Coordinates of C-alpha atoms (C1' of nucleotides) in Angstrom, one line a residue:
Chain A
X9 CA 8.6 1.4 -13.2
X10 CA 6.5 -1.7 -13.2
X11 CA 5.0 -1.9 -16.3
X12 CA 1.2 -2.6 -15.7
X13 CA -0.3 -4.8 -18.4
X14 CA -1.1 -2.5 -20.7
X15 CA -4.0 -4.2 -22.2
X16 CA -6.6 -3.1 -20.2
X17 CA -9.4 -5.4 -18.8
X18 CA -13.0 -5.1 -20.7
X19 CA -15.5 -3.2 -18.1
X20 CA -12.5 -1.8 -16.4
X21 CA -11.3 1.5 -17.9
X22 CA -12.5 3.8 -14.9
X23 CA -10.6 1.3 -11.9
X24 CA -7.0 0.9 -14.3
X25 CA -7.3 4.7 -14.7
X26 CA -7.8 5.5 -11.0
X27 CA -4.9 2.5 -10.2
X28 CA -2.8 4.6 -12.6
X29 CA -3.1 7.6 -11.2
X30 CA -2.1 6.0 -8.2
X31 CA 0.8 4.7 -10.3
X32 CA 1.9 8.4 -11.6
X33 CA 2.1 9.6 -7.5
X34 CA 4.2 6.8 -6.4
X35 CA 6.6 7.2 -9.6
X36 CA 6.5 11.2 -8.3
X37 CA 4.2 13.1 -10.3
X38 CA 2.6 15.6 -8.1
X39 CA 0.8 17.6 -9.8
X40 CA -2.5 17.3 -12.0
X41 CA -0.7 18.2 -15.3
X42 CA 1.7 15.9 -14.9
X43 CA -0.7 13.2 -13.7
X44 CA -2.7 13.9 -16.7
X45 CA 0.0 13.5 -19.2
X46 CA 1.0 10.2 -17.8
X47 CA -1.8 8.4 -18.0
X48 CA -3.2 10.1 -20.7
X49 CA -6.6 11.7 -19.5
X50 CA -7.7 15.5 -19.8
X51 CA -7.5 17.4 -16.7
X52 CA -10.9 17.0 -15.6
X53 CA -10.8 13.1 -15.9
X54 CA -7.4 13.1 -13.5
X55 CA -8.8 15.7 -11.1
X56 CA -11.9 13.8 -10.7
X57 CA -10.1 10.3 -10.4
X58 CA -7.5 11.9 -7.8
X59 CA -10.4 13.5 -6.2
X60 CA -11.7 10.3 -5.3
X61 CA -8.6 8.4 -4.3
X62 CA -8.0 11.2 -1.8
X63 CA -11.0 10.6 -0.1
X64 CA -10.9 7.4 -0.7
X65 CA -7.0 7.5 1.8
X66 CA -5.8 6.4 -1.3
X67 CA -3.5 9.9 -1.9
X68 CA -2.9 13.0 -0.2
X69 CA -2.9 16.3 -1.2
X70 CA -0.3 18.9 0.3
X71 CA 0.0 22.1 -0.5
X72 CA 2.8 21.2 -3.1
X73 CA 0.8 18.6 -4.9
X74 CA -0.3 15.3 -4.4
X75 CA 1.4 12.4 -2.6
X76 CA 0.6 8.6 -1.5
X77 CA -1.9 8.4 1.1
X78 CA -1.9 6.6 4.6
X79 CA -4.2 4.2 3.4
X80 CA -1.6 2.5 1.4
X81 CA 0.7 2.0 4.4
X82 CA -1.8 0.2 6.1
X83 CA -2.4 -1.9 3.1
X84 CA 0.9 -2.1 2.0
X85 CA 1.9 -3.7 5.9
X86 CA -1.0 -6.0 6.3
X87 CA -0.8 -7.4 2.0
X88 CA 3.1 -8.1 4.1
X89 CA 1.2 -10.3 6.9
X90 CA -0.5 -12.3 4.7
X91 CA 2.4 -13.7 3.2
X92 CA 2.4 -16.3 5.6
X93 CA 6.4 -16.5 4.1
X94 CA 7.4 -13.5 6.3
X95 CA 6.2 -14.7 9.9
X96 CA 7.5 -18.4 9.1
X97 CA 11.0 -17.5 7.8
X98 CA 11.4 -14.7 10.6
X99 CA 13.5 -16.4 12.8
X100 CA 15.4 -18.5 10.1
X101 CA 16.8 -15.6 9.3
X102 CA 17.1 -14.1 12.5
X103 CA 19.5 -17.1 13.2
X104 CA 21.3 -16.6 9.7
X105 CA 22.2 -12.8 10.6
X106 CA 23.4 -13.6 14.1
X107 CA 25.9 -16.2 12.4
X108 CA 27.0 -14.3 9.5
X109 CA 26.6 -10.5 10.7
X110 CA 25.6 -9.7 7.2
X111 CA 22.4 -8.1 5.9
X112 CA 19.9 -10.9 5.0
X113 CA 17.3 -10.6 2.1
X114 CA 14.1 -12.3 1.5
X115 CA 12.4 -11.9 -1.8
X116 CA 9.4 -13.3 -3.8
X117 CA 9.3 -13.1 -7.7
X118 CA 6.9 -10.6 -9.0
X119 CA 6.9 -10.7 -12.7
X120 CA 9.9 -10.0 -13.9
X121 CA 11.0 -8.4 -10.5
X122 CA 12.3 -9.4 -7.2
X123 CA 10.6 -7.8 -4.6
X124 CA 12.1 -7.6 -1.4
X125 CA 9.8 -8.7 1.5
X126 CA 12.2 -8.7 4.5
X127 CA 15.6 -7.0 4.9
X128 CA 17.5 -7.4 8.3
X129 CA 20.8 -4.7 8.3
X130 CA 23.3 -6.6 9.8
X131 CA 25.6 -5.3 12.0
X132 CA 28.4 -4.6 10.3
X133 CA 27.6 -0.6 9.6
X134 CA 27.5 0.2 5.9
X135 CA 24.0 0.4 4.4
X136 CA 23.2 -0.6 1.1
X137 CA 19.7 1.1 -0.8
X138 CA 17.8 -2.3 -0.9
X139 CA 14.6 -1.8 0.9
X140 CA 11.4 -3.6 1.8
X141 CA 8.9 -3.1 -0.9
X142 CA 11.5 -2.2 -3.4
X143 CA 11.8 -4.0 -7.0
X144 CA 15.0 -5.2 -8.9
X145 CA 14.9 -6.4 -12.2
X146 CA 15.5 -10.6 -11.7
X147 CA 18.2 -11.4 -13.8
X148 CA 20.2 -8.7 -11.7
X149 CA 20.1 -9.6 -8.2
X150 CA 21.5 -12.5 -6.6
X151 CA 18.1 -13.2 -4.9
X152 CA 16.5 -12.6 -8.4
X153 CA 18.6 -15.2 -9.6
X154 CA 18.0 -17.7 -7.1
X155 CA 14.3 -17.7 -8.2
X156 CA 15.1 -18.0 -11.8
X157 CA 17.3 -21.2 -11.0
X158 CA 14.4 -23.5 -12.6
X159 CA 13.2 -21.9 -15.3
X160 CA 14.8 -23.1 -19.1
X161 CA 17.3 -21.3 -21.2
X162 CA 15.2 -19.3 -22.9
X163 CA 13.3 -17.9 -20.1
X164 CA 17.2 -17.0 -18.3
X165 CA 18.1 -15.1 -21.4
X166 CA 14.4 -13.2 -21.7
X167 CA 14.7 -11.9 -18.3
X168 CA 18.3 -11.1 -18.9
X169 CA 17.5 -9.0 -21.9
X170 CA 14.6 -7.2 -19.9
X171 CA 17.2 -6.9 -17.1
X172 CA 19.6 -5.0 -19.3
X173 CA 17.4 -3.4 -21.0
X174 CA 15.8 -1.8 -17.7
X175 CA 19.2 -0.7 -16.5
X176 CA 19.7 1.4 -19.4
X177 CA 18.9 4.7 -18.4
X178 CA 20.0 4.1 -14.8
X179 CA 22.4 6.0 -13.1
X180 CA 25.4 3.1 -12.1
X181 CA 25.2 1.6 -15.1
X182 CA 28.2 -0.4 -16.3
X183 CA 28.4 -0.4 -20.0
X184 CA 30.2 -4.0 -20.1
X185 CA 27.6 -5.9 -18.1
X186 CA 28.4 -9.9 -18.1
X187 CA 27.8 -11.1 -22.0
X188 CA 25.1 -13.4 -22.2
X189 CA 27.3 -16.6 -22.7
X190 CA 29.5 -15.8 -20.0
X191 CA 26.3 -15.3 -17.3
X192 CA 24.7 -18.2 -19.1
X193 CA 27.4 -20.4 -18.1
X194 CA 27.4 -19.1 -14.1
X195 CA 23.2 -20.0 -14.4
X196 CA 23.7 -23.5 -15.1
X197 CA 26.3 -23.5 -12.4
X198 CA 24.2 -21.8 -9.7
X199 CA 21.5 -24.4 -11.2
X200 CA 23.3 -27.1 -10.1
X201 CA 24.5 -25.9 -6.9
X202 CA 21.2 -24.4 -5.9
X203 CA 22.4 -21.2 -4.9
X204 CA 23.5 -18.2 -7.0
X205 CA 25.6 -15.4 -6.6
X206 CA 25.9 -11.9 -7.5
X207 CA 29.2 -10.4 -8.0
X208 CA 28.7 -6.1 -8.0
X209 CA 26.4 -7.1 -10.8
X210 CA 24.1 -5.3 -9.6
X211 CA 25.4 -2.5 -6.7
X212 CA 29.3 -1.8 -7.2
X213 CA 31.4 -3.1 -4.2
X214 CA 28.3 -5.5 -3.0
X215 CA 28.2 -8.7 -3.3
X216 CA 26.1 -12.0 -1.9
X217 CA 25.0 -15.7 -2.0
X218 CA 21.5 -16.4 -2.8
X219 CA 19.3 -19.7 -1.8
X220 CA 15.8 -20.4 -3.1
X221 CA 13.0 -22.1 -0.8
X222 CA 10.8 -24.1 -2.1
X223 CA 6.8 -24.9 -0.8
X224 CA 5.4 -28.0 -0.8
X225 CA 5.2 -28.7 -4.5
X226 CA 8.5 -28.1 -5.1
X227 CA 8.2 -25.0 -6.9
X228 CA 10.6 -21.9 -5.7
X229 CA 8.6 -19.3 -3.9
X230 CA 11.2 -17.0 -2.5
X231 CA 14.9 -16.7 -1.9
X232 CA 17.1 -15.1 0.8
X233 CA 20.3 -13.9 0.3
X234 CA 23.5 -13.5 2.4
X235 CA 24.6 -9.5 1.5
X236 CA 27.6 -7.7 2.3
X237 CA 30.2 -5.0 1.5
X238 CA 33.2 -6.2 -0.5
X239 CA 35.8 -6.3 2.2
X240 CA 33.8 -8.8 4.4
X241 CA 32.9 -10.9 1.0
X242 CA 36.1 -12.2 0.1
X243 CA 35.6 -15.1 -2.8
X244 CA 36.6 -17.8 0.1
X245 CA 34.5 -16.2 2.7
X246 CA 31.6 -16.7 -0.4
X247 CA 31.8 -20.0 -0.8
X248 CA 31.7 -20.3 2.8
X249 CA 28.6 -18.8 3.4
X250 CA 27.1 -21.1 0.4
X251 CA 26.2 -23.8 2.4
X252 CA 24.6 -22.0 5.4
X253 CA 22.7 -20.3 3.1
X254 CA 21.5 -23.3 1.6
X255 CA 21.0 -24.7 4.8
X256 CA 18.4 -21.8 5.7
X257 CA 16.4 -21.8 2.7
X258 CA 16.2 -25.7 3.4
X259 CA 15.0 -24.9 6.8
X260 CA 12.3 -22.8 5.8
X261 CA 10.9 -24.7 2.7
X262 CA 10.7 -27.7 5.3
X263 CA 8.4 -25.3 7.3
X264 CA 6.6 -25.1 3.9
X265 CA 6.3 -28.9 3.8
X266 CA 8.9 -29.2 1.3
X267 CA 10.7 -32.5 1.8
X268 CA 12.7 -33.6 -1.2
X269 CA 16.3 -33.6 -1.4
Chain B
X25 CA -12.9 -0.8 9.7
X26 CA -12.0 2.3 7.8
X27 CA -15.3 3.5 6.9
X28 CA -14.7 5.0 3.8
X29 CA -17.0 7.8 3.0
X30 CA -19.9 6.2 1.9
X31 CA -20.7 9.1 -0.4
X32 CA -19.2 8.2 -3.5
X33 CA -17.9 11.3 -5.5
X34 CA -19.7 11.4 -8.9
X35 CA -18.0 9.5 -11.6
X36 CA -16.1 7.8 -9.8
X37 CA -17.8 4.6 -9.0
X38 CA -16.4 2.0 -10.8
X39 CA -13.3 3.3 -9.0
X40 CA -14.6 3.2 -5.8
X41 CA -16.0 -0.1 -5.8
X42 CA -12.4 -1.3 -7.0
X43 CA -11.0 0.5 -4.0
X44 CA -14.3 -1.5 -1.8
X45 CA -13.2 -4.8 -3.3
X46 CA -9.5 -4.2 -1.9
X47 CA -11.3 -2.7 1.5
X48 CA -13.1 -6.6 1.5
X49 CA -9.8 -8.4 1.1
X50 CA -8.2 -6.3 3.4
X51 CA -10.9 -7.3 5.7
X52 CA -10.4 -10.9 5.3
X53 CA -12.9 -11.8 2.7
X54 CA -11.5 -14.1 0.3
X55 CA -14.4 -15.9 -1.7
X56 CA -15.9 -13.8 -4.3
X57 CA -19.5 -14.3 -3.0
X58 CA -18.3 -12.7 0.2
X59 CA -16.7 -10.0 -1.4
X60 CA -19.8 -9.3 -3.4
X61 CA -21.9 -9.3 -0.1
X62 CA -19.6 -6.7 1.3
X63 CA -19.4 -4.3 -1.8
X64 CA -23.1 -4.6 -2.5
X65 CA -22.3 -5.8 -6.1
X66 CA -23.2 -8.9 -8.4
X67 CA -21.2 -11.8 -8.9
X68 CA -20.0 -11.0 -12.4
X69 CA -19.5 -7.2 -11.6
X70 CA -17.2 -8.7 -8.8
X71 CA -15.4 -11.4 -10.5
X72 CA -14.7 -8.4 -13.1
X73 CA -13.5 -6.0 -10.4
X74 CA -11.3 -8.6 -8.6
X75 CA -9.9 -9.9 -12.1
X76 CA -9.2 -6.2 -13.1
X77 CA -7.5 -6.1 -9.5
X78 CA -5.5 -9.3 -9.9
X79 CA -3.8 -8.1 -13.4
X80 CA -2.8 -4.8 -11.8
X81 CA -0.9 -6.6 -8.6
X82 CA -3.1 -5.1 -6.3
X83 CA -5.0 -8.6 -5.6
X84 CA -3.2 -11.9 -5.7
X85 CA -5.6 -15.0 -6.1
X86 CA -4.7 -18.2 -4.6
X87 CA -6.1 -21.5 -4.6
X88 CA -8.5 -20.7 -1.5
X89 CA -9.1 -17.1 -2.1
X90 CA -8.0 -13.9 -2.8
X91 CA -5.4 -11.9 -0.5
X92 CA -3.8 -8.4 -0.8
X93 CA -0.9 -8.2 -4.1
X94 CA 2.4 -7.4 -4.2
X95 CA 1.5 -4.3 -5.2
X96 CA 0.6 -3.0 -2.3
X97 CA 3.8 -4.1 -0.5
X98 CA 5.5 -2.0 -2.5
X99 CA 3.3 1.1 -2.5
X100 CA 2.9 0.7 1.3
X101 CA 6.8 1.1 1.8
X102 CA 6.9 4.1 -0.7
X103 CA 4.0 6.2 0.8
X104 CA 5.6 5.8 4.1
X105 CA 8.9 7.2 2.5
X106 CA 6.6 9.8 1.2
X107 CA 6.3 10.9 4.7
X108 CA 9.5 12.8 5.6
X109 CA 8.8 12.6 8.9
X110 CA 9.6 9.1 8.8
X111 CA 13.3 9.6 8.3
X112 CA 13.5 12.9 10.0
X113 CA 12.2 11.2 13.1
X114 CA 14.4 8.2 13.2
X115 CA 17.3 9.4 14.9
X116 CA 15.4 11.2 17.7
X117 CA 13.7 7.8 18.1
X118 CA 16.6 6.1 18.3
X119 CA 18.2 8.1 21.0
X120 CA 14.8 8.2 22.9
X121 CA 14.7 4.1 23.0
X122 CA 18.2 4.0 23.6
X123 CA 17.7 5.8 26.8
X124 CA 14.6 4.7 27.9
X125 CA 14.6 0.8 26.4
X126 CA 11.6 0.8 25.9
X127 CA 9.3 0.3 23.0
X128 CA 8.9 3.6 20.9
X129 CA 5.8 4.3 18.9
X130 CA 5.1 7.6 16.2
X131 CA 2.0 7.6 15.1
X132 CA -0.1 10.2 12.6
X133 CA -3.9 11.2 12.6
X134 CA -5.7 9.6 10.2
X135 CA -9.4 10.3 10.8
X136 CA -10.7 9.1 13.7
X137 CA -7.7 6.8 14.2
X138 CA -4.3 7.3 14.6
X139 CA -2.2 5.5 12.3
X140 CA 1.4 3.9 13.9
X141 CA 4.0 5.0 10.7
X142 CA 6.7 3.8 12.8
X143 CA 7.6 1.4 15.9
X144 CA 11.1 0.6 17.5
X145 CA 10.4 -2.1 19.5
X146 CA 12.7 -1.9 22.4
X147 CA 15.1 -4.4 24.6
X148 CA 13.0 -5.4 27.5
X149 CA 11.4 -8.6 25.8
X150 CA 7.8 -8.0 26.2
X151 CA 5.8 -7.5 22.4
X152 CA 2.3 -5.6 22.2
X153 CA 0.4 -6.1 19.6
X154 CA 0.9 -2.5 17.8
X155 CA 2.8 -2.4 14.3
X156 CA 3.1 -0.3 11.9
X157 CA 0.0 0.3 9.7
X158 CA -1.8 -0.7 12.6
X159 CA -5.3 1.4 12.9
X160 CA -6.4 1.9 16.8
X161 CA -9.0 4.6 17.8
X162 CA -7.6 8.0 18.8
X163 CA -9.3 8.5 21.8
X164 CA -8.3 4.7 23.8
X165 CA -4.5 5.6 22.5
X166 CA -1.7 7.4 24.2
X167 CA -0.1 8.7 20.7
X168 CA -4.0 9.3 20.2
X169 CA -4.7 11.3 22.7
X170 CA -1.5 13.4 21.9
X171 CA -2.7 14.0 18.7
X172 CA -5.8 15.3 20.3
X173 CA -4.7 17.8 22.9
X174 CA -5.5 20.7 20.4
X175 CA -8.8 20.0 20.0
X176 CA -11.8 21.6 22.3
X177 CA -13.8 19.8 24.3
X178 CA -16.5 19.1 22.4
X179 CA -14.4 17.0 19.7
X180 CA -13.0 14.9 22.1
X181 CA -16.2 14.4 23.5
X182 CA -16.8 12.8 19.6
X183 CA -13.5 11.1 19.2
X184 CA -14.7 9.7 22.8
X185 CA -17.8 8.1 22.0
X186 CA -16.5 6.8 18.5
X187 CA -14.1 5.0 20.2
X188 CA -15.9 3.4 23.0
X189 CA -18.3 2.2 19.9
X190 CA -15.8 1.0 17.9
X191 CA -14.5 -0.8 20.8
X192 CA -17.4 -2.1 21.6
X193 CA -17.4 -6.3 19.7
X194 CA -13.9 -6.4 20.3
X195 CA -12.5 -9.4 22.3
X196 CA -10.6 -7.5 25.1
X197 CA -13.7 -5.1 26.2
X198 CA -13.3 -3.8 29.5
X199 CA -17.3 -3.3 30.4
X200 CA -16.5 -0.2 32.6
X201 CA -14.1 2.1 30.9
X202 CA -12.9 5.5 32.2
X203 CA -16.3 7.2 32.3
X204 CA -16.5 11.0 30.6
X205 CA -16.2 12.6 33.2
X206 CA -13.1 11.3 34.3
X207 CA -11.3 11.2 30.8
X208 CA -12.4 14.9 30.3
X209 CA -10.5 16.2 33.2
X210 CA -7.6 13.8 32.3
X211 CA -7.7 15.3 28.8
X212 CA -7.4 18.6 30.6
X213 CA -4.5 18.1 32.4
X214 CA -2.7 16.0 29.2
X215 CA -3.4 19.6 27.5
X216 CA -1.7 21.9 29.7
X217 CA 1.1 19.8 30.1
X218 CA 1.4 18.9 26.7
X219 CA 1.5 15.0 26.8
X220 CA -0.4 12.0 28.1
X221 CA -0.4 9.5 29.2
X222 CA -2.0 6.0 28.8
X223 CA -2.7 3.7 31.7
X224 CA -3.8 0.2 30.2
X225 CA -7.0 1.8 28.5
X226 CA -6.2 0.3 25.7
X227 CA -4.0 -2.6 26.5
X228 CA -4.1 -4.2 29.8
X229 CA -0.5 -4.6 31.3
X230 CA 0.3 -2.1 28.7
X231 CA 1.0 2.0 29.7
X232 CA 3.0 4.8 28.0
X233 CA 3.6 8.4 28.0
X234 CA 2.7 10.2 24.9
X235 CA 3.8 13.7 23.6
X236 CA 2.8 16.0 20.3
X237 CA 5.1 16.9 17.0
X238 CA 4.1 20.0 15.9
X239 CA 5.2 21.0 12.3
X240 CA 6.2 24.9 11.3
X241 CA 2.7 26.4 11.8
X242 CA 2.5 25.1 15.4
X243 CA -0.3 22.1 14.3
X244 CA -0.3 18.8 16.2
X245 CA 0.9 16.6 12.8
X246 CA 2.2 13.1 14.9
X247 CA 2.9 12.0 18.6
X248 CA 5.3 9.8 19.5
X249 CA 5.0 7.5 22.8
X250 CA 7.4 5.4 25.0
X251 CA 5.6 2.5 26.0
X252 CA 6.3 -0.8 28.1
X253 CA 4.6 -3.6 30.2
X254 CA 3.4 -2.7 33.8
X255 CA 6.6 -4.1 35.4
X256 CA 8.3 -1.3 34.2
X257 CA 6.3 1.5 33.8
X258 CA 5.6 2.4 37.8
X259 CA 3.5 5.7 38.2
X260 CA 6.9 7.2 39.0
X261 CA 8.8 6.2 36.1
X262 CA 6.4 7.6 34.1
X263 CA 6.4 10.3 35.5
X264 CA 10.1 11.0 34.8
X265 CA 9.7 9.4 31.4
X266 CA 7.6 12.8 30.4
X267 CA 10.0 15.3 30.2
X268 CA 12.0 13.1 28.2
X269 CA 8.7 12.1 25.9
X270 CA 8.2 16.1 25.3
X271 CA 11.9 17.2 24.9
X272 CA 12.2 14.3 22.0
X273 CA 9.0 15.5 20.4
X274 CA 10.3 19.2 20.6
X275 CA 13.3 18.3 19.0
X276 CA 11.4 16.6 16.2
X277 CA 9.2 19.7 16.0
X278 CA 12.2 21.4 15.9
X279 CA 13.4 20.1 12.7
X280 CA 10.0 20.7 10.7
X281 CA 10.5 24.6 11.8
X282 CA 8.7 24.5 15.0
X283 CA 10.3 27.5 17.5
X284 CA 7.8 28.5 19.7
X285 CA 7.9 27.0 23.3
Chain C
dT201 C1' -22.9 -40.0 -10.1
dC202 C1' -25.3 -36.3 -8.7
dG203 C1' -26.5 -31.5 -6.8
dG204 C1' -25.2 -27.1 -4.9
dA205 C1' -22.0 -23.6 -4.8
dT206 C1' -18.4 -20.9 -6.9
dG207 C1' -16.0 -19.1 -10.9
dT208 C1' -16.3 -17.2 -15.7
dT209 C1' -18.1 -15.4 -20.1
dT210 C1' -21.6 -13.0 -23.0
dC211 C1' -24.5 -9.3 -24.2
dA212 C1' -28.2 -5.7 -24.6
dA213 C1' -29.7 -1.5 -21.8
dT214 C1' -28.6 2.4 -19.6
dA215 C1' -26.5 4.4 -16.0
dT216 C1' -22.0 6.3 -15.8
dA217 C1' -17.6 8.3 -16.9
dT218 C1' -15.9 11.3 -20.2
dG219 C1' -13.8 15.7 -22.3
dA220 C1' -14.8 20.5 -23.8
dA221 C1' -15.5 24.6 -22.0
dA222 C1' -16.4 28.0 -18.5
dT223 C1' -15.1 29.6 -13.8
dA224 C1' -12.3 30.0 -9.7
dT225 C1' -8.0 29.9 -7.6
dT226 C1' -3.3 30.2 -7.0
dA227 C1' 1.5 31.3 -8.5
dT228 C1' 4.8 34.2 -11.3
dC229 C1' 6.6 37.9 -13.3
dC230 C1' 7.4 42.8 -14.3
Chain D
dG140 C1' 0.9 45.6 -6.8
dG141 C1' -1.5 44.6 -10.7
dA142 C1' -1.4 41.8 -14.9
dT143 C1' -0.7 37.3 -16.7
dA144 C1' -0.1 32.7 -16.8
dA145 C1' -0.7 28.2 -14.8
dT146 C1' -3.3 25.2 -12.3
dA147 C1' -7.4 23.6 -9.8
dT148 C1' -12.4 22.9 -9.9
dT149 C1' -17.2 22.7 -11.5
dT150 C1' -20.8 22.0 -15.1
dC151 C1' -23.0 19.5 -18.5
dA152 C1' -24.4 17.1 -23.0
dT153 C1' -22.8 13.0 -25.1
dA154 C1' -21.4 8.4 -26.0
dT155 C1' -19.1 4.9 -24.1
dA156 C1' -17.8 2.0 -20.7
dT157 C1' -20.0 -0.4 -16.9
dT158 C1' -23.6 -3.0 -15.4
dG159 C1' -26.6 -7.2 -14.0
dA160 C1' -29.1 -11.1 -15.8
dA161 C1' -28.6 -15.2 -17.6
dA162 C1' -26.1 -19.0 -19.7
dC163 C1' -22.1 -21.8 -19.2
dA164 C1' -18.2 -24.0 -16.9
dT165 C1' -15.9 -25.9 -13.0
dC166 C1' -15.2 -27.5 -8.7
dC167 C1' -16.3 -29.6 -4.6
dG168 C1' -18.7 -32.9 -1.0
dA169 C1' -22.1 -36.5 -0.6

DNA sequence: TCGGATGTTTCAATATATGAAATATTATCC
DNA sequence: GGATAATATTTCATATATTGAAACATCCGA
């Protein structure tokens, strides 16, 4: 449910209508009532708005309401190509699955998301729902939390609170989520290691190591991650994977003309 | 090039120039002034567009330029889950590349184009240039060309002549392409044996055989294709490779309540 | 230091998007 | 199958949101 700014640009009331009724489809309203009541326009408003967007490519319309259109796959695939990240990092993390056999994860912060940008399976069957294109709240993920690792205190505990606060409602949740002191603690750890993990914090019986990658200024710009199904991620086998993880996201932010240590 | 309609549906401008601004960027333009250019707008209504854009994830500016958001990524990935045939197709494309190694293509008709929604890339090596949300005219295509056997004679006469135009200002013309006279009795014969073929028309050192997925109604609604590199696509492999082309497609057929032969 | 190009903000004028209401279409129930 | 409700679509007067010009700021390359 990302939360567009609510706050709507001056001289832009007709285009942040249209991009939310775009919004309402992809969440899975279908229908022009439901549309409507989402985003808050009278029926003539949303038909006229969806109207456009269909022949715009922007949405279909089936005979059981209205769904994303092609034109957003096309966008959506070549908005992927021009993160330059992808094609670079592509064999990096071709080399990382082949040594680990796990499924690898790249991700890019967007707000207070990760969004996954790459996801190769790994060969060792069992699936997990992560996707290309999906979001996770940050504080949840252990790629999430390998781009948080150098932001401050109080930015780790914002994103924390909007973390747990977003899960409410979800179906897995787990009432006794890490307390705040104890996760703070594991941060600074992961802060000083530069890597992170994520214990079943966020999928039951999943867990995985996380390194950032930094561009040429330093400043992290994405993470992969090093996922897999509980019995193949004992704690020692973990910690064993740390470094090579490391390693990769080294490998790549040199590519990015990051140097420093 | 998608050429959206140019006709813009009453009260939806503002919209639709939003939707021109992401065409632009789509397009490559990254400066402002060249957007403007594009969209036929002035700078401030631009800057105000792009802005709007920017705050809803949809654009992403960087220090040279503006490229596609994040946005997009994410509704790219969720439109394509939209389409069921996506998933319902996988494991009948599976099986076919597992038998044939070769690359597999399913693609969907999206105007004058055909639209590639998914690509299995095969074991032999060798990469072409398609991917998914990758736009190529119908008519120079084998999936194309599957996705036009339906038609009468007169259409693919249009589709025909579109797509030696668009063609024409690309870098890999070939000056003398299959004249219409020869492509129309080609067509004819890819109609009554439901599937065709394409024999470096639209790649050079590229051929495949294409066949039609036909949804509960009996309507053409996708084509899939098995395609590879000269070296191993010999006139008589792919000749054998059709019946296997057609009996994957009928399956998939078969699964959106297609019975008829 | 300058000059040209690009990015950003302001504001009055009006073209444009808006919602109410009327009409057409489709689905649902008895 | 015919009546009824729900949804889709069109029309149109109104006011509001969008527009472009112009002024201002900022960034480059010379």
């Amino acid at each position: 449910m990302p939360e567009h700014d609510n706050n709507i640009p001056p001289g832009a009331q007709a285009l942040f209508r249209g991009l939310a009724v775009i919004d309402a489809v992809a969440q899975g309203d279908a229908s022009l009532p439901a549309i409507g009541a989402r985003i808050g326009c009278t029926r003539s408003t949303t038909h006229r708005l969806a109207a456009a967007l269909v022949q715009a490519g922007y949405l279909r319309s089936t005979p059981n309401g209205y769904l994303l259109g092609a034109r957003l796959i096309e966008l959506g695939f070549k908005a992927r190509e021009q993160l330059p990240l992808v094609k670079l990092a592509q064999p990096h993390l071709e080399r990382l699955s082949q040594l680990t056999q796990d499924t690898i994860h790249l991700g890019v912060r967007e707000g207070g998301d990760v969004l996954y940008i790459e996801k190769l399976p790994g060969t060792r069957g069992l699936e997990m729902r992560s996707r290309v294109g999906l979001r996770m709240p940050l504080a949840l993920t252990g790629v999430g939390k390998a781009l948080m690792l150098d932001l401050d205190e109080a930015a780790w505990h914002a994103l924390y609170e909007e973390g747990l606060a977003r899960r409410a409602g979800q179906p897995g949740l787990r009432e006794q989520f890490t307390p705040w002191d104890a996760y703070r603690v594991q941060m600074r750890e992961y802060a000083a290691a530069g890597s992170s993990f994520d214990l079943e914090e966020n999928e039951l019986g999943v867990r995985c190591v996380a390194a950032p990658i930094r561009d040429a200024g330093g400043a992290i710009v994405a993470a992969l991650s090093v996922t897999g199904a509980i019995p193949f991620m004992p704690e020692a086998r973990l910690r064993d994977l740390r470094p090579e993880a490391i390693a990769c996201a080294r490998a790549i932010s040199h590519e990015l003309g990051w140097n420093q240590p």
